[in-house]
Short mmCIF file of C-alpha atoms in Angstrom, two decimals:
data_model
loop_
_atom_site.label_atom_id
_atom_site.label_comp_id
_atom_site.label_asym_id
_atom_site.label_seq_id
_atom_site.Cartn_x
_atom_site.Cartn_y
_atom_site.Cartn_z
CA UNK A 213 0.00 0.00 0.00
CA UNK A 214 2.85 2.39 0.74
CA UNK A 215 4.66 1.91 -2.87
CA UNK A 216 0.93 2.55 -4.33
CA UNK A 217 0.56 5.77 -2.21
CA UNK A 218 4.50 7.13 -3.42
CA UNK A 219 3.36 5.96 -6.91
CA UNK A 220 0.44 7.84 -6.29
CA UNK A 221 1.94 10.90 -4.96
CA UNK A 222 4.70 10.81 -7.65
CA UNK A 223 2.03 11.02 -10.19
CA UNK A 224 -0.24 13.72 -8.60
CA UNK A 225 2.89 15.96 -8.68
CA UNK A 226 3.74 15.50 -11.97
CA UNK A 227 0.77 15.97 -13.31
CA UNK A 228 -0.13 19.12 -10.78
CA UNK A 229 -0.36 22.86 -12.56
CA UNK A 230 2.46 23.88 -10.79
CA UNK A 231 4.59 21.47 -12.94
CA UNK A 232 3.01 21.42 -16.20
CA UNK A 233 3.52 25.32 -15.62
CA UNK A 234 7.07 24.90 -14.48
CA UNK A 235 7.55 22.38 -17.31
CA UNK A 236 5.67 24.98 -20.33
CA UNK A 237 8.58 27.73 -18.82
CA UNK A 238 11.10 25.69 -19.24
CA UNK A 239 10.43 24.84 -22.67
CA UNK A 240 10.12 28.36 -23.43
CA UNK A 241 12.87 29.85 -22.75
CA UNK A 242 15.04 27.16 -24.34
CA UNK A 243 13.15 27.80 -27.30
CA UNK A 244 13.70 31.53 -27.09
CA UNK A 245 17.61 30.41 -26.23
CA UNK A 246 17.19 28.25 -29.41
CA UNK A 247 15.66 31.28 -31.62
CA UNK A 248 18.42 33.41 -30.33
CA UNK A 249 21.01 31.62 -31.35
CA UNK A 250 19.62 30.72 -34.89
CA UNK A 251 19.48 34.82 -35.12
CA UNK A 252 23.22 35.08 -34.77
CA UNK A 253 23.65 32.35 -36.84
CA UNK A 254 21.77 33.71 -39.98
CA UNK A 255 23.36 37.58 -39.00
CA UNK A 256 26.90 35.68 -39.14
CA UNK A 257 26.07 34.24 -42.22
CA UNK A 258 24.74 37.17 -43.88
CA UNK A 259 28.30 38.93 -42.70
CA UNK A 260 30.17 35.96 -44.08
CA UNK A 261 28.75 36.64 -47.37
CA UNK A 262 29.31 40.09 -47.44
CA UNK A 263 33.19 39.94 -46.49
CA UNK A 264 33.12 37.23 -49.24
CA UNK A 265 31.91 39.33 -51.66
CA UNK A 266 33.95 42.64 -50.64
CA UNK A 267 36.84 40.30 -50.58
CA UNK A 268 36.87 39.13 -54.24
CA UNK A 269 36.41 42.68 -55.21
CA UNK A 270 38.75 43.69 -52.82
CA UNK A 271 41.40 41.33 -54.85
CA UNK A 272 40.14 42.23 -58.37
CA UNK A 273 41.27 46.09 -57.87
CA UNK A 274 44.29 44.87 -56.01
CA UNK A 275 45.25 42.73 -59.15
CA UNK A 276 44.29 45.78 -61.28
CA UNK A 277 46.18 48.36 -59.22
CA UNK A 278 49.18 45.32 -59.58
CA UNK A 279 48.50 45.66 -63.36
CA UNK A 280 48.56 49.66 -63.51
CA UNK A 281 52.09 49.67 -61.27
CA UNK A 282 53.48 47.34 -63.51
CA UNK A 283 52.86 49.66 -66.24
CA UNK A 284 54.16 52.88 -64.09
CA UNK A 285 57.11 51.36 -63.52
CA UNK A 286 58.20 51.34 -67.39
CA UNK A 287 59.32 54.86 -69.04
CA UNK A 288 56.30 54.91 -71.47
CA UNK A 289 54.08 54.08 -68.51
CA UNK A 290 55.45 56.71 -66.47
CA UNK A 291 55.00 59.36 -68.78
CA UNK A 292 51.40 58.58 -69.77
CA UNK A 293 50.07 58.26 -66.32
CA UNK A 294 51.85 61.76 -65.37
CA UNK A 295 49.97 63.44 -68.50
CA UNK A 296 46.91 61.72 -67.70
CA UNK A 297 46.82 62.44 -64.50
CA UNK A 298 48.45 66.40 -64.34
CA UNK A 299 48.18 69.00 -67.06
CA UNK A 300 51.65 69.01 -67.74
CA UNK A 301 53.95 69.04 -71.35
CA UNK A 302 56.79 68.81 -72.30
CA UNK A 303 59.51 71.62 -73.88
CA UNK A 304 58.59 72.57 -77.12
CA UNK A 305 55.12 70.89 -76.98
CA UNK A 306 51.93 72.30 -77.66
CA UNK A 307 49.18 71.27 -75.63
CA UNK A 308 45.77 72.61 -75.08
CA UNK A 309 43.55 71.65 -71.81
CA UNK A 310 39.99 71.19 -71.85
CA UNK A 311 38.72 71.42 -68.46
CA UNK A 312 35.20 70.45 -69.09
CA UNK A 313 35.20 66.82 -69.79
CA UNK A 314 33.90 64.77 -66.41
CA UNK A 315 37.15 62.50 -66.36
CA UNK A 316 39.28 65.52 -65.65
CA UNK A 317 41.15 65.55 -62.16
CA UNK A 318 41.19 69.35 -62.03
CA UNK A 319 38.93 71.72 -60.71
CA UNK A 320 38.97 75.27 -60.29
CA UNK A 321 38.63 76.14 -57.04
CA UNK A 322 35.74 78.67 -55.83
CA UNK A 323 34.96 80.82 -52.92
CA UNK A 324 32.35 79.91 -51.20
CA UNK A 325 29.47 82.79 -50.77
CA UNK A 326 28.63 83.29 -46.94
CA UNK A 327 24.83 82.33 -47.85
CA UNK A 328 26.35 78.85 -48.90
CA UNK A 329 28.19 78.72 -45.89
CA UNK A 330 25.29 79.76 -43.54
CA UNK A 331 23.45 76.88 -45.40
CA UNK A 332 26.11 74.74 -44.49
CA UNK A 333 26.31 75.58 -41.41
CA UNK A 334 22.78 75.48 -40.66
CA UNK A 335 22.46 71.42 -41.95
CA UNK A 336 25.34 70.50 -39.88
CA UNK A 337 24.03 72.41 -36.90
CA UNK A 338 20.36 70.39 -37.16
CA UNK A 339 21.84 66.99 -38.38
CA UNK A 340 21.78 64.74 -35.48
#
């Protein structure tokens, strides 16, 4: 009679609110631990795919930049990227400049009128 009554017992507790409460906690907040750490999973993943991808092109314009050094480096090079890049001539040359095409590297600088600069100022005042 006494194993029946511990049986008994046993069973009335385990089947009592209190535990099927206890028990539907439990089971929640593993499943929240679960959800979090599926959400760091997929945000790692998402990063990994991003470096991935800023990586190859990371190593395409490093090859490229390889490529455009390698030229640099020879006289012919040298001199084309210094007229490409500078409005500059050589003795006895005639050049002529044209400033308007959207590839050049030179601008003429301006003065900035104090309504600009009040503008200015008043956007980076109010940005927050």
């Amino acid at each position: 009679m006494r194993k029946y009554k511990e049986r008994f017992l046993w069973r009335n507790m385990f089947y009592s609110n209190f535990t099927i409460i206890f028990i539907c906690i439990l089971i929640f907040f593993s499943m929240q631990g679960v959800f979090r750490l599926y959400r760091k999973y997929s945000l790692t993943k998402k990063d990994y795919t991003f470096v991935a991808k800023e990586e190859k092109e990371v190593e395409g314009k490093l090859s490229a930049n390889e490529y455009k050094l390698a030229n640099i480096n020879t006289e012919e090079g040298k001199e084309r990227y210094l007229r490409e890049t500078y409005p500059v001539k050589k003795r006895g040359e005639d050049l002529v400049i044209v400033y308007n095409s959207p590839s050049s590297t030179y601008e003429i600088p301006k003065s900035e009128s104090s309504w600009d600069f009040f503008k200015k100022f008043l956007k980076d005042l109010l940005r927050f």
